[in-house]
Short mmCIF file of C-alpha atoms and ligand atoms in Angstrom, two decimals:
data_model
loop_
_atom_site.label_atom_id
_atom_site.label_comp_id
_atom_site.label_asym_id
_atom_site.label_seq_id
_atom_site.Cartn_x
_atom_site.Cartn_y
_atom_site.Cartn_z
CA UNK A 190 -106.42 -24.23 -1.43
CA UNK A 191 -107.97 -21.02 -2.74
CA UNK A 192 -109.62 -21.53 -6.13
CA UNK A 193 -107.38 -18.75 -7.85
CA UNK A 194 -104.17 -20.52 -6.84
CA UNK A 195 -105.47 -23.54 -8.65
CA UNK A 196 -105.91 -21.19 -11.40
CA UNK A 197 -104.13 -22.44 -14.96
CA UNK A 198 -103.77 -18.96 -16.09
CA UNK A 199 -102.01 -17.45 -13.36
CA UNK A 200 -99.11 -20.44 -13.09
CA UNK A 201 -95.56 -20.06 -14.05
CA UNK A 202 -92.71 -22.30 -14.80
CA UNK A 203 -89.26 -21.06 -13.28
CA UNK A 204 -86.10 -23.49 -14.45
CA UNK A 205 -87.34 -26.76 -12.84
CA UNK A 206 -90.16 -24.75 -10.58
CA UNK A 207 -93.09 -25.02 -10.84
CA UNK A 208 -95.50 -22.18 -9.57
CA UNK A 209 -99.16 -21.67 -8.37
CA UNK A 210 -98.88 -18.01 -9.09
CA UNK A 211 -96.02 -16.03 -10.08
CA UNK A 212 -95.18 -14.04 -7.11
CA UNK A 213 -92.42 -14.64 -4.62
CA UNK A 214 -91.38 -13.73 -1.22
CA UNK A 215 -88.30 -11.63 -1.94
CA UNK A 216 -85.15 -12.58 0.25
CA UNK A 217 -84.33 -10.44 3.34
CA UNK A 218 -87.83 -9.63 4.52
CA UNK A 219 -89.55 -11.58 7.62
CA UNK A 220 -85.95 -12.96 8.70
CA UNK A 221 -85.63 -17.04 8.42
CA UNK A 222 -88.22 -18.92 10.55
CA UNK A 223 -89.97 -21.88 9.26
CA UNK A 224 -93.37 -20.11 11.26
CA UNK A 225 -92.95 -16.94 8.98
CA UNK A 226 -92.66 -18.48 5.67
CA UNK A 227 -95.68 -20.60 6.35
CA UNK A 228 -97.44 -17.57 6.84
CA UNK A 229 -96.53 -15.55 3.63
CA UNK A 230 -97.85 -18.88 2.13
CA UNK A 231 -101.09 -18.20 3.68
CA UNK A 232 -101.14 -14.97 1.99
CA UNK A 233 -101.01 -16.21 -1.42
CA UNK A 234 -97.36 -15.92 -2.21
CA UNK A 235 -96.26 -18.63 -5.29
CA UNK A 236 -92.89 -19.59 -3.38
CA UNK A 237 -91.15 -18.47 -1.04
CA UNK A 238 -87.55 -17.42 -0.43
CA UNK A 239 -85.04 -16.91 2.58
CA UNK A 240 -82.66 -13.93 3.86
CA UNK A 241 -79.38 -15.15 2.39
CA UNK A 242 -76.93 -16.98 4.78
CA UNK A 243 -73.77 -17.59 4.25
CA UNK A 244 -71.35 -20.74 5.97
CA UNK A 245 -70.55 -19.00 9.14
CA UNK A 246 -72.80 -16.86 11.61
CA UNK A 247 -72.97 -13.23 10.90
CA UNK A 248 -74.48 -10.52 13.31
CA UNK A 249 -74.47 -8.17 11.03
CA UNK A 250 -74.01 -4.21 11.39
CA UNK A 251 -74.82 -2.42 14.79
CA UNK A 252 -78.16 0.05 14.76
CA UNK A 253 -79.48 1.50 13.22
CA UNK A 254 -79.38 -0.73 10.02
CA UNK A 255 -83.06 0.99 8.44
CA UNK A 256 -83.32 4.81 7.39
CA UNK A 257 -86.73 5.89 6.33
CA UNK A 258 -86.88 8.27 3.81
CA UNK A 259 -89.93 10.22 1.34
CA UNK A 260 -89.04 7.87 -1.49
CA UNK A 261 -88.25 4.02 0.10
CA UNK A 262 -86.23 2.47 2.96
CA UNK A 263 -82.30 2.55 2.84
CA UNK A 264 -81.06 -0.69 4.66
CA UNK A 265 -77.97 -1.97 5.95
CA UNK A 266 -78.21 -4.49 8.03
CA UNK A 267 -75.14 -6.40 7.02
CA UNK A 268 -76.04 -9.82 6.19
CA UNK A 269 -76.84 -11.88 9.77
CA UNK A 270 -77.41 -15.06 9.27
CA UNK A 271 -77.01 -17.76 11.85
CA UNK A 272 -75.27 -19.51 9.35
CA UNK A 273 -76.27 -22.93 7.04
CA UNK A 274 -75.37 -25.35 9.47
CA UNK A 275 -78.06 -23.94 12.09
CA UNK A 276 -80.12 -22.96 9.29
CA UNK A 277 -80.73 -25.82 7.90
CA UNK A 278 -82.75 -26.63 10.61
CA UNK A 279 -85.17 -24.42 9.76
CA UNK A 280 -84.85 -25.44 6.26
CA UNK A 281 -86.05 -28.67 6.79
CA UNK A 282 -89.11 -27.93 9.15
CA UNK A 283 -90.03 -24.89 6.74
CA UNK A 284 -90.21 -27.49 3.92
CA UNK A 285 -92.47 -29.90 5.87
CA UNK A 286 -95.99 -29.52 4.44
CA UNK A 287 -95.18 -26.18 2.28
CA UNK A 288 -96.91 -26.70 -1.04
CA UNK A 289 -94.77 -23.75 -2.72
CA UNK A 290 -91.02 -24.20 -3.79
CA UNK A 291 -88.59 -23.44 -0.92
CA UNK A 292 -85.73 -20.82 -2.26
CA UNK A 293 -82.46 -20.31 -0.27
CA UNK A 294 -80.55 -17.24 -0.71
CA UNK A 295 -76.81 -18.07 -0.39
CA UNK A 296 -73.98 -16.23 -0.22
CA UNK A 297 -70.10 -16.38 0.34
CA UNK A 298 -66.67 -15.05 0.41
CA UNK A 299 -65.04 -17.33 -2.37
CA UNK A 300 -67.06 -19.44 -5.09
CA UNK A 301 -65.87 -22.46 -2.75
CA UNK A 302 -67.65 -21.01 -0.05
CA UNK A 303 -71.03 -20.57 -2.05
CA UNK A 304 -70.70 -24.03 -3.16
CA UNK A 305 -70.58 -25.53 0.07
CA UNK A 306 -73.49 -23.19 1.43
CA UNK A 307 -75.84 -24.06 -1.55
CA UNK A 308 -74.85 -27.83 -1.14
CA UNK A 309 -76.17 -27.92 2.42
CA UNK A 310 -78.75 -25.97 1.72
CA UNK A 311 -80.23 -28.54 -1.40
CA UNK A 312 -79.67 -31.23 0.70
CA UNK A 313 -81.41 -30.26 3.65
CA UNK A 314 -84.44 -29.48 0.89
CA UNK A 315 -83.89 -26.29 -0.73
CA UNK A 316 -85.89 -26.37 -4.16
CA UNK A 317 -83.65 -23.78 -5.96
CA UNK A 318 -80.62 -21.71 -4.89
CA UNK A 319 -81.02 -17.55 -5.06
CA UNK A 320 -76.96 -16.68 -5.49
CA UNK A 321 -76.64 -13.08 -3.73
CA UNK A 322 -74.07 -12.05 -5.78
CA UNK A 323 -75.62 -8.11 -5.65
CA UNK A 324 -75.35 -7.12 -1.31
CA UNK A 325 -74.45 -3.38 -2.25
CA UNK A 326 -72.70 -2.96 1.41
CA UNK A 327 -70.66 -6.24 2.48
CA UNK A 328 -67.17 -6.47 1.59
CA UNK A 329 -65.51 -9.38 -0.28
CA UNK A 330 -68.92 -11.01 -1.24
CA UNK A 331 -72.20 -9.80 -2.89
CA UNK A 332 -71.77 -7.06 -5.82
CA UNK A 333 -68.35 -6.93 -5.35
CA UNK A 334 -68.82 -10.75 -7.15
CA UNK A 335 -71.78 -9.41 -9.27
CA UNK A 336 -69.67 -6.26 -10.51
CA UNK A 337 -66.89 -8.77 -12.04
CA UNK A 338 -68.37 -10.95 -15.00
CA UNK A 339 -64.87 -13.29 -14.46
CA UNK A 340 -65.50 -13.71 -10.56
CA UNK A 341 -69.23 -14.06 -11.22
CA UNK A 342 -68.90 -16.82 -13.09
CA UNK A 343 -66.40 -18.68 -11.41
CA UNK A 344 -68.90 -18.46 -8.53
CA UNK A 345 -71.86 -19.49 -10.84
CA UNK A 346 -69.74 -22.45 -12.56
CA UNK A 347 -68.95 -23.86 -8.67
CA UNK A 348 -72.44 -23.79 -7.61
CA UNK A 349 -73.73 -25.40 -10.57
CA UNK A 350 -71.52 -28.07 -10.23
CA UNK A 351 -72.51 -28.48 -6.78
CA UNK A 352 -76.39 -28.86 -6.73
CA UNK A 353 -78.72 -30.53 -9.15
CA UNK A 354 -81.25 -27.74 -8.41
CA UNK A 355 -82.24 -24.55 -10.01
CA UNK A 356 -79.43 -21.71 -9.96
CA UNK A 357 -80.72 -18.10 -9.76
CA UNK A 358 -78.31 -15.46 -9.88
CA UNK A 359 -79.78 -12.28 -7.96
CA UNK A 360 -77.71 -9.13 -10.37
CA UNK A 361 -77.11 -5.34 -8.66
CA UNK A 362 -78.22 -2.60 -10.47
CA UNK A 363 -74.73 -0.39 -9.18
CA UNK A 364 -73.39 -1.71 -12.53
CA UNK A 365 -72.66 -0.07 -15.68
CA UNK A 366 -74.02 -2.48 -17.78
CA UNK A 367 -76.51 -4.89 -16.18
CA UNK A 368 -76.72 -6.95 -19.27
CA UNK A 369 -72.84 -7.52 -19.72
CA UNK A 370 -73.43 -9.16 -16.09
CA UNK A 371 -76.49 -11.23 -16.73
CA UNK A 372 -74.52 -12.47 -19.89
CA UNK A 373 -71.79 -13.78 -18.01
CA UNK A 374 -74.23 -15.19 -14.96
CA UNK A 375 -76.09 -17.20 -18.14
CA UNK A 376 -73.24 -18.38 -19.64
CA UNK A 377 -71.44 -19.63 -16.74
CA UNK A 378 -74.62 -21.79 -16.74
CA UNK A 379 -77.57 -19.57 -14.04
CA UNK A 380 -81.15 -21.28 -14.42
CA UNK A 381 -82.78 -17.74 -13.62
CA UNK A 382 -82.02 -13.97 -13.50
CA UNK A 383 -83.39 -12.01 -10.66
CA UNK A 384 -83.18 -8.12 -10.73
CA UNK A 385 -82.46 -6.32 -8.89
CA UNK A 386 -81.54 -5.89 -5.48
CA UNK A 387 -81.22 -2.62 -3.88
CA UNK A 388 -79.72 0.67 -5.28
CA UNK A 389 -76.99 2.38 -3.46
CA UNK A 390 -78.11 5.00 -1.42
CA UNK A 391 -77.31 6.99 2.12
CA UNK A 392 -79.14 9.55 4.09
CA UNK A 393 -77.96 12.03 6.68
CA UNK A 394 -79.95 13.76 9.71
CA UNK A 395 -80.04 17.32 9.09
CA UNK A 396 -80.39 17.53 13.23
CA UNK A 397 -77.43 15.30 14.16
CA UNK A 398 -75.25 16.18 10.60
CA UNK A 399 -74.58 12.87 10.32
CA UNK A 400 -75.08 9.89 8.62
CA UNK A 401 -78.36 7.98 10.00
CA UNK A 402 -77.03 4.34 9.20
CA UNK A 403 -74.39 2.90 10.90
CA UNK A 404 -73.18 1.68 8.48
CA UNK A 405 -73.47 5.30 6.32
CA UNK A 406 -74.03 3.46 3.00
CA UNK A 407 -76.62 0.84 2.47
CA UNK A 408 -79.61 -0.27 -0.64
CA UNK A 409 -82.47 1.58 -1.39
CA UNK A 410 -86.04 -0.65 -1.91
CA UNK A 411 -89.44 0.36 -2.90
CA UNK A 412 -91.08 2.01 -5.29
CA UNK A 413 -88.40 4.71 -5.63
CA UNK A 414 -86.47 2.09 -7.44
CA UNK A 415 -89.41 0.24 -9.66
CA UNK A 416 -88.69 2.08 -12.90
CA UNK A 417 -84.91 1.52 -12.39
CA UNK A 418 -86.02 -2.59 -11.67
CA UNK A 419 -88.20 -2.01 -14.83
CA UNK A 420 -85.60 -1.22 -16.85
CA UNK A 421 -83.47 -3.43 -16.11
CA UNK A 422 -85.49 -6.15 -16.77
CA UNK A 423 -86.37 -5.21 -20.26
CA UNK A 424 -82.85 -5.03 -20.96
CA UNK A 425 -81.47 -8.40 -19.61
CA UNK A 426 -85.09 -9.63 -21.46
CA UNK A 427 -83.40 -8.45 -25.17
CA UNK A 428 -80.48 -10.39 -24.29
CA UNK A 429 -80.40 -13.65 -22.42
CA UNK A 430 -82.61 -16.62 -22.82
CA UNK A 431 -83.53 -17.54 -19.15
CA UNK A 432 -86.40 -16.79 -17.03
CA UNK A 433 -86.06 -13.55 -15.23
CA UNK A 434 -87.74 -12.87 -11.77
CA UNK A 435 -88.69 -8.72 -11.78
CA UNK A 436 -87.79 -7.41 -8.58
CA UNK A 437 -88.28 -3.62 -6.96
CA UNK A 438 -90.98 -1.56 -5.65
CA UNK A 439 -93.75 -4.02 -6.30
CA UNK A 440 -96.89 -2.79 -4.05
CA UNK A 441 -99.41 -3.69 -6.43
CA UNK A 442 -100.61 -6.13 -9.62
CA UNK A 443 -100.38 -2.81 -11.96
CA UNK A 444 -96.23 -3.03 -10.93
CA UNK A 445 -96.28 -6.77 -11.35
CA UNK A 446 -98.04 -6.86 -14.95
CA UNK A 447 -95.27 -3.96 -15.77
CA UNK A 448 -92.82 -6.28 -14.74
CA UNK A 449 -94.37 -9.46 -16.89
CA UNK A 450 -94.53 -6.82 -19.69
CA UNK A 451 -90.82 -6.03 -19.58
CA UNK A 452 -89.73 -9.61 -19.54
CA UNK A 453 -90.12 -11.22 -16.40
CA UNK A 454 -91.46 -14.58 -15.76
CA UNK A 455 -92.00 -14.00 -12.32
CA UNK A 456 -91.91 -11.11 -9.27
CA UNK A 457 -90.69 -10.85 -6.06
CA UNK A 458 -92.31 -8.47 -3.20
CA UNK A 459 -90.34 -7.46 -0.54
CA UNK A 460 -90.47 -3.90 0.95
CA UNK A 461 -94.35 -3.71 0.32
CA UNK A 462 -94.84 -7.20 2.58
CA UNK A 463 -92.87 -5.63 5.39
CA UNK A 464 -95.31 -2.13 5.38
CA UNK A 465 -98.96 -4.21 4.15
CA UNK A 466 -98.20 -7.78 5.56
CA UNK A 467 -98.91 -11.17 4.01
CA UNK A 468 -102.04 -10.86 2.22
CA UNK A 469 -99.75 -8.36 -0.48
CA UNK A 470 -99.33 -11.66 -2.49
CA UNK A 471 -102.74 -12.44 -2.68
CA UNK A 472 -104.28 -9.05 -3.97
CA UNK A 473 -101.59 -8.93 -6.31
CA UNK A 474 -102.10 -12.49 -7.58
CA UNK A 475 -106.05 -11.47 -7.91
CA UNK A 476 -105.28 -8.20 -9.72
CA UNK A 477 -103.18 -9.47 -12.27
CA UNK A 478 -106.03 -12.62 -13.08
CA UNK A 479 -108.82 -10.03 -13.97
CA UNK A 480 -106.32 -7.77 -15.66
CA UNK A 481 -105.23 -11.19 -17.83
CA UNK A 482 -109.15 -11.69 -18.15
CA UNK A 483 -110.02 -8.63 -19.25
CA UNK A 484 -107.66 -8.42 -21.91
CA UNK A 485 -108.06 -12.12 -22.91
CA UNK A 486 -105.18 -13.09 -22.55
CA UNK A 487 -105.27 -16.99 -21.34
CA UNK A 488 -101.87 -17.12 -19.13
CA UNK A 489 -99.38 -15.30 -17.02
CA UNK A 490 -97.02 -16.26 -20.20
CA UNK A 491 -98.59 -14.43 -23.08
CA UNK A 492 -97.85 -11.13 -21.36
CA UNK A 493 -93.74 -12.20 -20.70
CA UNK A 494 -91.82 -10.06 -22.44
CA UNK A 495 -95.30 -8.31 -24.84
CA UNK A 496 -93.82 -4.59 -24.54
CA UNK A 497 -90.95 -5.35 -26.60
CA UNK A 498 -93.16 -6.40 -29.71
CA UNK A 499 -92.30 -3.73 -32.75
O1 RRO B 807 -78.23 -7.77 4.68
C1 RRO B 807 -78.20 -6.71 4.02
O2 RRO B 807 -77.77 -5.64 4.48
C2 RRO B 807 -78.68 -6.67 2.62
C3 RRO B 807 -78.52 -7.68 1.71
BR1 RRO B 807 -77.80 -9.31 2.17
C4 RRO B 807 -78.89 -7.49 0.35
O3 RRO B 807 -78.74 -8.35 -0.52
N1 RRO B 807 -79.43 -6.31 0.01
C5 RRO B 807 -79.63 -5.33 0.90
O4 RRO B 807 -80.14 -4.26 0.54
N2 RRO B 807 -79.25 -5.52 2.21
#
């Protein structure tokens, strides 16, 4: 192991996990095989998590499912999944000899249904559960449960009952008041916060006067959407108690120490290891150690939360 991942000041503790270095794989990039989350290890990523998958199969929405655009990509590829009960296959050969925590996005169409989906997926070795409660595009499931603070935490309530692992509730930012959400996600009894998924967003083809996805509407990502992410975070930070994982437009350590300043314990890259690969995780992870050295500061955790000091 690389000496900076053995590194005391750059380790976190999420909930129960604990982490090398605190960034994270964010779910929905690289797909689900065992082979690819091995390798986002290799670049220096803290833990790792999956696309979210739900108790059936899902294809998902027909192409095309990715708009590039100046600012980010708009996606909407509509939740496929092969569904837990194959998945778990890959579960448990993804958690043989991975020295990170293993994080399994759920989701589901009732809080029974994300019960039973986060139950499989602890007990084929999942070290935490990411609820998807934020999909901006999928009917019947993702922020249509994380836009209603009552349905949210009868979904929360269920899978805490259900696993003896870490519950992280993943919160959509096509809210009115992101904090009234994460308050009812902590109550109902969420280990973590994650925020935020992607931001509502279409684009149309001048040429073809049309919308480009097939789907018309889907969630921006990148960092079109980090000061929105920012934001966020330092609002949830003046009001809950839990750890919260900063997630949007992360590309470099300068967006991940803005995220540790704003509150969060934690970040998750996802557009920027699609477009610069693995190794993302471990420039950021080396950028924010001599940033933390050259301020003095002797861990990751002095910096949680330091913008909001008066
Ligand atoms: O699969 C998707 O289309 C998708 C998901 Br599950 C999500 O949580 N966020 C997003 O932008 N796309």
């Amino acid at each position: 192991m690389k000496k900076y991942l053995k590194n005391r000041r750059l380790s976190v503790s999420l909930a129960d996990l604990r982490l090398a270095n605190p960034t994270i794989l964010a779910s929905g990039i690289l797909g689900y095989s065992a082979e690819t989350l091995k390798s986002i290890v290799e670049g220096g990523a803290g833990a790792v998590l999956t696309k979210s998958v739900g108790l059936k199969p899902r294809v998902g929405y027909a192409n095309p499912t990715i708009a590039q655009t100046s600012c980010g990509l708009i996606n909407a590829m509509g939740l496929p999944n092969p569904g837990i009960d194959e998945f778990v296959k890959e579960i448990r050969e993804a958690k043989t000899g991975l020295n990170v925590p293993l994080i399994v996005s759920i989701y589901g169409f009732s809080a029974e249904e994300y019960a039973t989906v986060a139950r499989k997926a602890v007990d084929a070795g999942a070290d935490a559960v990411e609820l998807n409660v934020s999909c901006p595009h999928v009917r019947e499931t993702g922020s249509e449960v994380g836009q209603n603070p009552k349905i949210l935490a009868e979904v929360v309530g269920k899978v805490k009952a259900a696993v003896d692992k870490p519950v992280i509730v993943k919160l959509s930012p096509n809210v009115t008041s992101i904090v009234e959400i994460a308050e009812a996600a902590v109550k109902a009894g969420a280990d973590a916060i994650t925020a935020i998924n992607t931001v509502k967003a279409m684009a149309i083809d001048t040429e073809t006067t049309m919308p480009i996805l097939s789907n018309k509407i889907g969630g921006l990502s990148g960092p079109a959407i980090k000061p929105i992410a920012v934001r966020c975070v330092y609002e949830i930070y003046e009001h809950v108690k839990v750890p919260i994982i900063g997630c949007g437009g992360i590309v470099n350590w300068r967006d991940a120490v803005e995220f540790l300043l704003a509150g969060a314990s934690a970040v998750q890259i996802g557009t920027a290891v699609a477009q610069k690969g693995p190794n993302v995780f471990r420039a950021v992870t080396r950028g924010i150690n001599v940033y933390l050295k050259r301020k003095g500061f002797e861990s990751v955790n002095k910096i949680v939360g330091l913008s909001h000091r008066s």
